[in-house]
Every structure is written in structure tokens, then in C-alpha cells.
CSV table of C-alpha atoms and ligand atoms in Angstrom, one decimal:
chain,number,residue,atom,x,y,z
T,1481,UNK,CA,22.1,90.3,47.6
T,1482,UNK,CA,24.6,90.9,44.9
T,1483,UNK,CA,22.9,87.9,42.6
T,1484,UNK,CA,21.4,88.8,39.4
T,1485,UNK,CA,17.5,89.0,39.3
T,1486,UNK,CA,17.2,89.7,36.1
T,1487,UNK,CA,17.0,85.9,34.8
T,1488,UNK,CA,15.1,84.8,37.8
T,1489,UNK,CA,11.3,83.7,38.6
T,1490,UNK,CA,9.6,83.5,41.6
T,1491,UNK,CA,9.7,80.2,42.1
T,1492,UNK,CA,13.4,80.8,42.0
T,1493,UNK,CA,13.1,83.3,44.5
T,1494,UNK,CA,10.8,81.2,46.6
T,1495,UNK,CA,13.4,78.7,46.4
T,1496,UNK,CA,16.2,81.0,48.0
T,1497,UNK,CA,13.8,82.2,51.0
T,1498,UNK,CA,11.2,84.9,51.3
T,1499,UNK,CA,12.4,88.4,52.5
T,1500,UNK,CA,11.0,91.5,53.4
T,1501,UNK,CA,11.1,89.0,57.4
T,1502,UNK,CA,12.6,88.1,60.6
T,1503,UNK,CA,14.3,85.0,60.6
T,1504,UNK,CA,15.4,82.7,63.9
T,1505,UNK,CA,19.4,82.3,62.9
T,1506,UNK,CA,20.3,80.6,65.8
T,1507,UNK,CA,19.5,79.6,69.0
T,1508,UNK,CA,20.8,82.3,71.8
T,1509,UNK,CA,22.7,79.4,73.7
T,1510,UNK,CA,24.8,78.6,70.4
T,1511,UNK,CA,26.2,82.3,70.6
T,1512,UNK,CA,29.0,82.2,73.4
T,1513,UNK,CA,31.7,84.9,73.2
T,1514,UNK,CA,33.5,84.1,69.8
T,1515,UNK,CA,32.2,85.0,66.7
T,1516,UNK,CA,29.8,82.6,64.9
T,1517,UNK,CA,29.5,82.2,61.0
T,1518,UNK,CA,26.4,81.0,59.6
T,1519,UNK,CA,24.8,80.6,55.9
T,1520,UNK,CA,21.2,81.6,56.1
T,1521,UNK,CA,18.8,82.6,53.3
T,1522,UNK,CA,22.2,81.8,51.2
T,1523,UNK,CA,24.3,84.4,53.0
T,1524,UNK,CA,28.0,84.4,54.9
T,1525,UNK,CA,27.0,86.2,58.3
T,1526,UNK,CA,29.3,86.3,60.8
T,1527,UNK,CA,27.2,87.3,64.7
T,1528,UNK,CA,28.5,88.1,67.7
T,1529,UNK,CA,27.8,89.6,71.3
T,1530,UNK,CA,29.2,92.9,72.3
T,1531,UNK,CA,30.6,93.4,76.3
T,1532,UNK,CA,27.0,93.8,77.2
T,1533,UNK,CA,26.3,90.7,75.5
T,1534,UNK,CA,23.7,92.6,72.8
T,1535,UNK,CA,23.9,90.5,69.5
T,1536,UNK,CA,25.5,92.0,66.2
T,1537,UNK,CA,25.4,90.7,63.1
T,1538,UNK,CA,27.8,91.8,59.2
T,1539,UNK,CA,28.3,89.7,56.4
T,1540,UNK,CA,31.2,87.0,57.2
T,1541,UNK,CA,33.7,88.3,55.0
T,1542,UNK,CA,36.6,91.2,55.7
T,1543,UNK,CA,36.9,93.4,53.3
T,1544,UNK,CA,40.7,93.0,52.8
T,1545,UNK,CA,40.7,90.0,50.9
T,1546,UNK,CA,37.7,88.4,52.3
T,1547,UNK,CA,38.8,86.0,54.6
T,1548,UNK,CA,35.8,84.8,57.1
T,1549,UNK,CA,35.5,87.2,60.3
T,1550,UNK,CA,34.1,84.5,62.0
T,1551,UNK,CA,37.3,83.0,62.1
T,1552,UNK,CA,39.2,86.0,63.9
T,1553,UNK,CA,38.6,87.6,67.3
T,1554,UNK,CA,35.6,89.5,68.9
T,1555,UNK,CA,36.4,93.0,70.3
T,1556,UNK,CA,33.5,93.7,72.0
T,1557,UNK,CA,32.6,96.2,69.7
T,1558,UNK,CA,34.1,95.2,66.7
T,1559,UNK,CA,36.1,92.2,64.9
T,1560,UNK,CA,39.4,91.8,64.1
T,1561,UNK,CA,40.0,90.0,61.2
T,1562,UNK,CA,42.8,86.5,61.7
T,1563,UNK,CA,44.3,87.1,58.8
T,1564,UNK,CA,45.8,90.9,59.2
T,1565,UNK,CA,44.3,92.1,62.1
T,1566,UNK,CA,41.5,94.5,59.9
T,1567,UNK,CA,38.8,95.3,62.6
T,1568,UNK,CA,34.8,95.8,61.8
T,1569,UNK,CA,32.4,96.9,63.9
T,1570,UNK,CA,28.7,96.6,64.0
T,1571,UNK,CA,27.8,99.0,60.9
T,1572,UNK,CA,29.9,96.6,58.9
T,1573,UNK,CA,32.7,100.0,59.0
T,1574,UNK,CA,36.1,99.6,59.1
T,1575,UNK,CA,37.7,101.0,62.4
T,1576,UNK,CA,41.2,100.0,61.8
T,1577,UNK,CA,43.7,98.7,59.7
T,1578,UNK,CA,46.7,97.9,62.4
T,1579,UNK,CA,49.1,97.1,59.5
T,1580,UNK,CA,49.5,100.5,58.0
T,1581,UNK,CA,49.2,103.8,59.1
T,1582,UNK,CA,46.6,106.1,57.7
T,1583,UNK,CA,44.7,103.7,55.6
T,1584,UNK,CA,41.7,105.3,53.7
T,1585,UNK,CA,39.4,102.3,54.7
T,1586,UNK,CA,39.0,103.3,57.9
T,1587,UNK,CA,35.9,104.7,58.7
T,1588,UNK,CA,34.3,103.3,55.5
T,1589,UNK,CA,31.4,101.1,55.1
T,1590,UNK,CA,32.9,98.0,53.8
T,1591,UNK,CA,30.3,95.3,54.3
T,1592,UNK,CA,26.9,94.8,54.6
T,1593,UNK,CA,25.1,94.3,58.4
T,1594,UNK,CA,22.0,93.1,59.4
T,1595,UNK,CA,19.4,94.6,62.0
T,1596,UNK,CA,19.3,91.8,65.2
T,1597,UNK,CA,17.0,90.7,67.4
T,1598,UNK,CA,17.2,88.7,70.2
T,1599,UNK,CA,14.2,87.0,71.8
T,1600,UNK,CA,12.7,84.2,73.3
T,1601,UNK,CA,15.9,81.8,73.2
T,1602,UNK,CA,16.8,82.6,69.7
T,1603,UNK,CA,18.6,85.6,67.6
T,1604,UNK,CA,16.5,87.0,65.1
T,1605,UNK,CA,17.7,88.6,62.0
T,1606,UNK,CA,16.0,90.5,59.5
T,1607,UNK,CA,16.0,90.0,55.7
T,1608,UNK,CA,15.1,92.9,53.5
T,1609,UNK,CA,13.8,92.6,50.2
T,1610,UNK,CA,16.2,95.7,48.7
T,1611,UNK,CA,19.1,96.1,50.7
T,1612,UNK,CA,17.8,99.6,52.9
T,1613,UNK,CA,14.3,97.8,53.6
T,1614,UNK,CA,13.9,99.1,57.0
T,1615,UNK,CA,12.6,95.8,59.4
T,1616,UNK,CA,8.9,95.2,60.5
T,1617,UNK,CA,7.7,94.8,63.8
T,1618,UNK,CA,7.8,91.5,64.8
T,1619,UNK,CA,5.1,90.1,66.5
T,1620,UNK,CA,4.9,86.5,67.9
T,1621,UNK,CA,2.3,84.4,68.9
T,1622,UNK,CA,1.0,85.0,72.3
T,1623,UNK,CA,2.5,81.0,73.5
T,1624,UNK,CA,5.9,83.3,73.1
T,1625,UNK,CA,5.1,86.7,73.8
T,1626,UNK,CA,3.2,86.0,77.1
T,1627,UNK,CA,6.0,84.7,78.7
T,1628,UNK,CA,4.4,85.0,82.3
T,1629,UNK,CA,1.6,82.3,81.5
T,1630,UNK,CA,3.5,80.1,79.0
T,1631,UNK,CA,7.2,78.2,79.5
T,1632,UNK,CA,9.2,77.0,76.6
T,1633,UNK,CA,12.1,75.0,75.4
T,1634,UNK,CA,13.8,75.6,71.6
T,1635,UNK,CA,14.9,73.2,70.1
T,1636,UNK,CA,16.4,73.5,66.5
T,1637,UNK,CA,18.5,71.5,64.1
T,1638,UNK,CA,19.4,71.5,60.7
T,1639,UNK,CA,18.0,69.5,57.5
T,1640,UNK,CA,19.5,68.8,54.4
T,1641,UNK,CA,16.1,69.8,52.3
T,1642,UNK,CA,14.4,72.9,51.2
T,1643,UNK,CA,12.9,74.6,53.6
T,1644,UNK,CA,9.5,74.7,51.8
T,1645,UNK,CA,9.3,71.0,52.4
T,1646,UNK,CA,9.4,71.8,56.4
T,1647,UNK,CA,6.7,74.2,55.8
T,1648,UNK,CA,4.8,71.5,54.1
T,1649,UNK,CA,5.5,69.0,56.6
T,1650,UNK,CA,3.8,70.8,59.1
T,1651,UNK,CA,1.0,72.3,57.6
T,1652,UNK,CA,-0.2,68.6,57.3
T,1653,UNK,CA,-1.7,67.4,60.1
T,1654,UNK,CA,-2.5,64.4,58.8
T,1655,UNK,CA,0.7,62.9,59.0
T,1656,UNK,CA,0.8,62.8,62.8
T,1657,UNK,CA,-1.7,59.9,62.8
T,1658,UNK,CA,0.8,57.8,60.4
T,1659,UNK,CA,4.5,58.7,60.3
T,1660,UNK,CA,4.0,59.6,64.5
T,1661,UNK,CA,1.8,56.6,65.4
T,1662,UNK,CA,4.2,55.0,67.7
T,1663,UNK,CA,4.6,58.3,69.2
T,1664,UNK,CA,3.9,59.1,73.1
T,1665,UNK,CA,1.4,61.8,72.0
T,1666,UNK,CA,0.4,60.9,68.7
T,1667,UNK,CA,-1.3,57.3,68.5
T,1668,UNK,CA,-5.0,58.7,69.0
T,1669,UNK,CA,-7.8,59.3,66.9
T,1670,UNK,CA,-9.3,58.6,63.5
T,1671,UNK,CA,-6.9,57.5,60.7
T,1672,UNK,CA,-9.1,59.0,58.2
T,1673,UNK,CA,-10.7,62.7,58.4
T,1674,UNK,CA,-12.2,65.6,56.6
T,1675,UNK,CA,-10.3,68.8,56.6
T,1676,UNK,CA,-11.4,72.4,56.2
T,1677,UNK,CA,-9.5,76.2,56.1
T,1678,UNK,CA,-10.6,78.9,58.2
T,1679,UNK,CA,-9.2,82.2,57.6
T,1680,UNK,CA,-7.4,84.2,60.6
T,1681,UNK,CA,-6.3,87.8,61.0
T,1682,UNK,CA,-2.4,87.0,60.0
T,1683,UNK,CA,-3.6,83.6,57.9
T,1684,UNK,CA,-5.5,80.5,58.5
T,1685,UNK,CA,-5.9,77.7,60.3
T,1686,UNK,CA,-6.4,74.3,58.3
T,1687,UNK,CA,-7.9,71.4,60.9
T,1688,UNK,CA,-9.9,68.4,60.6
T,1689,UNK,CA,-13.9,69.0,60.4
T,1690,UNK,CA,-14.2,66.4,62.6
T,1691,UNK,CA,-11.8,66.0,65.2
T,1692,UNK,CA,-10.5,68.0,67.7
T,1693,UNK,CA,-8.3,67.8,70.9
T,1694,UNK,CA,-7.3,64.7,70.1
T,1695,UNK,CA,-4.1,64.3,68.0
T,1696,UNK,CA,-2.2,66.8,66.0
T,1697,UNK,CA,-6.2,68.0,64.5
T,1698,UNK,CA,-4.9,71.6,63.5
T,1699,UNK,CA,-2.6,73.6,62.3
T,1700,UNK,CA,-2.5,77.5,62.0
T,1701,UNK,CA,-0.3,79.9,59.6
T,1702,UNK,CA,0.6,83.4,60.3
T,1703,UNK,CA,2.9,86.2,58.7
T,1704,UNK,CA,3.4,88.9,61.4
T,1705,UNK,CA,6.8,90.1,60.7
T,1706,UNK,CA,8.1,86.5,60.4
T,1707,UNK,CA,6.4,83.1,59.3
T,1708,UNK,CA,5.6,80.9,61.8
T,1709,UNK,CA,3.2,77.8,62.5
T,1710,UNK,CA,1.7,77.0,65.4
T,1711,UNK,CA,-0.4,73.8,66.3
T,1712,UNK,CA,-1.2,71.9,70.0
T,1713,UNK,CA,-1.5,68.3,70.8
T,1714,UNK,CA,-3.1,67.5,73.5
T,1715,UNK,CA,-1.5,65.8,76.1
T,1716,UNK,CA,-2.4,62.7,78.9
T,1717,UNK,CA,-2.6,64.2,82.4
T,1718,UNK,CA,0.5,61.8,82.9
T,1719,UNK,CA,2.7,63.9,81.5
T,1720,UNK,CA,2.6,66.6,84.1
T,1721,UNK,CA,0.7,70.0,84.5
T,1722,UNK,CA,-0.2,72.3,81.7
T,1723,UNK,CA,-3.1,71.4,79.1
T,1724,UNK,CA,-2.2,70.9,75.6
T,1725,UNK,CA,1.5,71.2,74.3
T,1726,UNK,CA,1.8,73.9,71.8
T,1727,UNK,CA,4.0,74.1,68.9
T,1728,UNK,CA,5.8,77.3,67.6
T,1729,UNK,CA,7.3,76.4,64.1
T,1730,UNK,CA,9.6,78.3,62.3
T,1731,UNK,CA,12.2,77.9,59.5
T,1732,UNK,CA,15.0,79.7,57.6
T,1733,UNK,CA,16.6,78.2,54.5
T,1734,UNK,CA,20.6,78.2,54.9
T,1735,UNK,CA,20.7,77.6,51.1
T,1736,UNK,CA,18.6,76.0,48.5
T,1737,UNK,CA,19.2,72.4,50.0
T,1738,UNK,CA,19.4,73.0,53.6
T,1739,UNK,CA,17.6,74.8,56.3
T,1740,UNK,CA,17.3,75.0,60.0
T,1741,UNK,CA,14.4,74.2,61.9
T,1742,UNK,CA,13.3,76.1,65.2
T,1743,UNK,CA,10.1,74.8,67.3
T,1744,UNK,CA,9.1,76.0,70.4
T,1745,UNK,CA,7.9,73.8,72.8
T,1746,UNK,CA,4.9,75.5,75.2
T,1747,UNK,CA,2.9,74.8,77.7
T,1748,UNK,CA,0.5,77.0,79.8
T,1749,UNK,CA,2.6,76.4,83.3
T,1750,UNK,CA,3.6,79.2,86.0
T,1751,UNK,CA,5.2,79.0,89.2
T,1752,UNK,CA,5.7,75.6,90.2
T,1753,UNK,CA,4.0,73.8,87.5
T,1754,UNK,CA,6.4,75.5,85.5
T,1755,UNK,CA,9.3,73.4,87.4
T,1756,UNK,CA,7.5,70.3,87.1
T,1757,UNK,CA,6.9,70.6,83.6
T,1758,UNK,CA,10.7,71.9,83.0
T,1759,UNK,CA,12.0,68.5,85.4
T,1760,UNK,CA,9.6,66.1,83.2
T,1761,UNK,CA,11.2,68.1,80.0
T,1762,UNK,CA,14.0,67.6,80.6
T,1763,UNK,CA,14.1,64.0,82.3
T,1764,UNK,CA,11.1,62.6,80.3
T,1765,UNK,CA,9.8,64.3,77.1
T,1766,UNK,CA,13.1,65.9,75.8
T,1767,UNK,CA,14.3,62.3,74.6
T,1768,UNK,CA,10.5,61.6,73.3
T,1769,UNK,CA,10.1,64.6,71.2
T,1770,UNK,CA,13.7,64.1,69.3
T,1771,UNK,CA,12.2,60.8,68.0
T,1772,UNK,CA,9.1,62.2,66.6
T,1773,UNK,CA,11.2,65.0,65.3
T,1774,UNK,CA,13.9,62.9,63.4
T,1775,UNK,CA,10.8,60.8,61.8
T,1776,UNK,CA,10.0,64.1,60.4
T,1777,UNK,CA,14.0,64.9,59.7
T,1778,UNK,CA,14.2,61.2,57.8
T,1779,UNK,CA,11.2,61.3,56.0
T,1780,UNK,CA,11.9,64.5,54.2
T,1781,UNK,CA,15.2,64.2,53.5
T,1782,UNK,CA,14.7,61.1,51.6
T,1783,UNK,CA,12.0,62.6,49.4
T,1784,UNK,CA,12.1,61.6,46.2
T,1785,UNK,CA,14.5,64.3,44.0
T,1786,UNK,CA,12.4,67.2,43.3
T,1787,UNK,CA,9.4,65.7,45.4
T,1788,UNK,CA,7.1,69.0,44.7
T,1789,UNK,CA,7.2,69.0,41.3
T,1790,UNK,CA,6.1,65.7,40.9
T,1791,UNK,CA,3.0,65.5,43.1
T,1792,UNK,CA,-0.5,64.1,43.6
T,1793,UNK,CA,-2.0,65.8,45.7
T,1794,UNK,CA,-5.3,65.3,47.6
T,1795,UNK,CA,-7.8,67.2,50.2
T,1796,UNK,CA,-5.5,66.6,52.9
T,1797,UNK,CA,-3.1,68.5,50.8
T,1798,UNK,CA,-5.0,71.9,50.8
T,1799,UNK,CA,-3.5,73.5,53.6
T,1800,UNK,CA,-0.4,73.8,52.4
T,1801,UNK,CA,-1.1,74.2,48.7
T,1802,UNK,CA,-2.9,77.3,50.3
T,1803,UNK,CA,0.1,78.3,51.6
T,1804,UNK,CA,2.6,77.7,48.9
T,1805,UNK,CA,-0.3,80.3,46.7
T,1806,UNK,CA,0.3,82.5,49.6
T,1807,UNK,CA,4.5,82.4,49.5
T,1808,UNK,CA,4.3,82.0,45.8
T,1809,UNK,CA,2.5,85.4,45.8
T,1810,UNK,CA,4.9,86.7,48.1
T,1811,UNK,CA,7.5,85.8,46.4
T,1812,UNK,CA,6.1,87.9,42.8
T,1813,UNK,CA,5.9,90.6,44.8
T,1814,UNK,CA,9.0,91.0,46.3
T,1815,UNK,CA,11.1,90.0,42.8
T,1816,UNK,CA,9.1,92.8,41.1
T,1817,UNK,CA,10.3,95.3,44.2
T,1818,UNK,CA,13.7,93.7,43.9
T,1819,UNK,CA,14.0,94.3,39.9
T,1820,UNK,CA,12.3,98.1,40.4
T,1821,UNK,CA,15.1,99.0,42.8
T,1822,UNK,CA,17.9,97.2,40.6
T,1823,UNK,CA,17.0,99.7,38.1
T,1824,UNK,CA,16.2,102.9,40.2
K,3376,FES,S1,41.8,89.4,54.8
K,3376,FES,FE1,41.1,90.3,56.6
K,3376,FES,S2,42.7,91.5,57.3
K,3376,FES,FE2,43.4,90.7,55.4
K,3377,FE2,FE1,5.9,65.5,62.2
């Protein structure tokens, strides 16, 4: 948060990351008991689980002479840095300095820390606009948040593009039909449709006028403390108990040419549909869905260099165009609140 912001636009900003949101980092199973460094929304954070296994999260850098904390040892309650042993806890303060007595760093506020979340399978972290920007409450869609009727799998990986073109990607339907026609779920329906926005209480949905419950037909945006995407595809009663599959996107740049992708996988199962669908997951559909997934991956990370500013763009398009009016806007505002604060 220390980068200029004087020179920059919002489409500069955009192309950092939105703020003022919660953000998946990483998925609750990739945090074990040592200290994890990841670069997300272009920042060194270093997370890490307490003794009661709560996750905490600082910027990944001591405040000696800045090697990574992510490289030394978790304390439970604080760090200890490899390189001389400074320890940090969870306010980013300094609690010791074992190489000298009396140091005046202890006790101070040294580096920066980040409000945590975890939930449904993955750590959430929060990324203010100015640097106090208390978090909003975040709200999920009810395929997460009604974890009684719905079951899920995360699955998230890493691509080498910005992560506006993964916003793009699925906010067009249409490419289901094509890039996923060899797909398992993904082979049905019309190869040609009309398509049509309908505005919702946290965004819109953008579907085909025509077609529904067939293939990957809509696809729905909403801001509710974090951006996320969510769509269905309907699914052959040979692939086990549960009605459509539902899709929770959501992504968080790492820097300007990388992000990480997080989709939930839902379906409507309890009890012991629930463990047949889990079984099939895992024996069946698991292996299925990383295809689909890495024509997605390989498709956008050969775009051509600078893809988006060098479009032509037609209906089919709209949705996200929609959407990139929405984040541009987003994006103006929070610069604005970012330059006010600068000079308060
Ligand atoms: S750089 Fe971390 S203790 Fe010296
Ligand atoms: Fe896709």
C-alpha cells in the first residue's frame, strides 16, 4: 500500500485488484502448521495458524532487515524471524528481539496485518482501500452459506494472466458450447443464442433468452463483501444425486500477470446422497472437471498480448462488458478515496 497513486488511473488500479473486499488467499488445506508466504493483490503476506488453529495473517517481511517471515518458525502466537530470531505476532507487533536486551522495538507496530477469515475450505483476507478501512460483512451465496442442504469441493490453481481475463472468461457463457464441447457436461444445446441482462439485488445475471437448463445458459454477478460468480449446469441423472451442479467463482490477482482461481463445486446433496456424490467426486468427476478447467487455464493464458485492449466485441460480449463498467467504476471510486486519504 506504500505505491504512489498520484500518477495512477483507474484502469491502473483495476489492473492491481479491486479493494475495499474479501479475497479467497488460499485454500484452508494449503495452510498446515508452518508459516505460508503468498503474493496476492501484489502483496508479501506471510499466514499462519495459531495453537488453536485460528488463521493470522502480516505482511511477509520482518522488520529487522526484511527477510521473509514465511521462511522462519510459527510460535503459535507469533513468528520468529530465521534470520535473528525477531518474533511478530498477529498485530504485526514486535514481541521480542532475542539478540539484545531491552530493544526499543519491542512492543511496536512494525508491519502491516490483515483481518482473516476462514470459511468454507478457504482463508479469506480482507483488502482495504486506505489502510484502517474496517472489513465488510461478507456474505456468500446461499450454495455456500447453507452448508446443511448443499456439499462442496474447492478447487483452486493459479494462472499466469490477469485476473480480469478470469472474470471475463466466465461471465461468458457462450464459451461452454465451444471451447467445452467435448466436455462430459457441456456438449448440449444450441451453438448459437440470444442473450439478455437481468438486474439482481447484489448485480445481475446475464443468460441466453432462449435456453435454459441445458448447458452452461447463465451466469450471475454479485458484490456482497467479495466478488463472486456463480452459474449451474445441469447435469445427466448418471452422474449421481443432486440436480444441477453449481458453480461458485472467485478470483484474486497475485500481481498484474498472475492470479489464483477458487471455484466451488455444489450440489444440493444431504445425508447419503451427499456420500454418493462425494465417492463419484472424487472417483469420477474430479478428473473430468480438471480438463474442462485447464481448457479454460490454456485458452487464456495464450491470449494474444494485451487481448482487452484490442477487442471486437459482440452481443455475447455484453455481460462482461457490463461488468468491467461496473469494476471500472469501482475502481474510480476507490482511487479518489485512496488519493483523499494520501493527503488527509
Ligand atoms: S531480518 Fe529478521 S531478525 Fe533480522
Ligand atoms: Fe470454461
Amino acid at each position: 500500500m506504500t505505491a504512489s497513486t498520484e500518477t495512477m488511473t483507474p484502469e491502473t488500479w483495476l489492473d492491481q485488484g479491486l479493494r475495499s473486499l474479501w479475497y479467497p488467499v488460499a485454500a484452508s488445506w494449503e495452510l498446515g502448521s508452518n508459516p505460508l508466504g503468498l503474493t496476492r493483490m501484489g502483496e508479501n503476506i506471510v499466514l499462519w495458524r495459531d495453537h488453536e488453529g485460528v488463521a493470522h495473517a502480516v505482511e511477509d517481511r520482518c522488520p529487522h532487515r526484511g527477510a521473509r517471515l514465511s521462511k522462519g518458525w510459527n510460535l503459535g502466537d507469533r513468528l520468529a524471524c530465521w534470520y535473528h530470531g525477531v518474533e511478530v505476532d498477529h498485530e504485526g507487533v514486535v514481541r521480542d528481539v532475542p539478540a539484545i536486551a531491552n530493544s526499543p522495538l519491542v512492543g511496536k507496530p512494525c508491519v502491516r496485518h490483515y483481518h482473516v477469515q476462514e470459511q468454507h475450505g478457504a482463508i479469506f483476507v480482507w483488502f482495504g482501500t486506505t489502510a484502517d478501512e474496517e472489513p465488510a460483512e461478507l456474505v456468500l451465496p446461499e450454495q455456500l452459506s447453507n452448508s446443511d442442504e448443499y456439499g462442496h469441493f474447492l478447487c483452486t490453481a493459479t494462472w499466469q494472466c490477469n485476473y480480469q481475463y478470469a472474470i471475463d472468461n466466465v461471465m461468458d457463457p457462450m464459451h461452454g458450447t465451444y471451447l467445452h464441447s467435448d466436455s462430459h457436461s457441456m456438449a448440449e444445446g444450441d451453438r448459437k443464442a440470444e442473450m439478455t441482462l437481468v438486474p439482481t439485488d447484489s448485480g445481475f445475471i446475464f443468460k441466453k433468452t432462449e435456453q435454459a437448463g441445458v448447458n452452461f445458459d447463465w451466469v450471475e454477478y454479485g458484490a456482497s463483501g467479495a466478488l463472486w460468480l456463480r452459474l449451474s449446469i445441469p447435469y445427466q441423472k448418471k452422474f449421481g444425486p443432486g440436480g444441477p451442479f453449481w458453480i461458485i467463482g472467485m478470483v484474486v490477482p497475485e500481481d498484474e500477470q498472475h492470479c489464483r482461481v477458487f471455484f466451488w463445486r455444489v450440489r444440493q446433496v444431504e445425508g447419503w446422497q451427499r456420500q454418493a456424490w462425494r465417492f463419484m467426486y472424487r472417483t469420477k468427476l474430479e478428473g473430468l472437471h480438471w480438463d474442462v478447467l485447464e481448457q479454460d487455464r490454456v485458452i487464456l493464458e495464450n491470449l494474444a498480448p494485451d487481448a482487452r485492449h484490442h477487442e471486437n466485441l459482440y452481443q455475447h460480449d455484453v455481460g462482461l462488458s457490463r461488468l468491467r463498467r461496473v469494476m471500472l467504476k469501482m475502481a474510480k471510486q476507490q482511487l479518489a478515496q485512496r488519493q483523499e486519504s494520501a493527503h488527509a
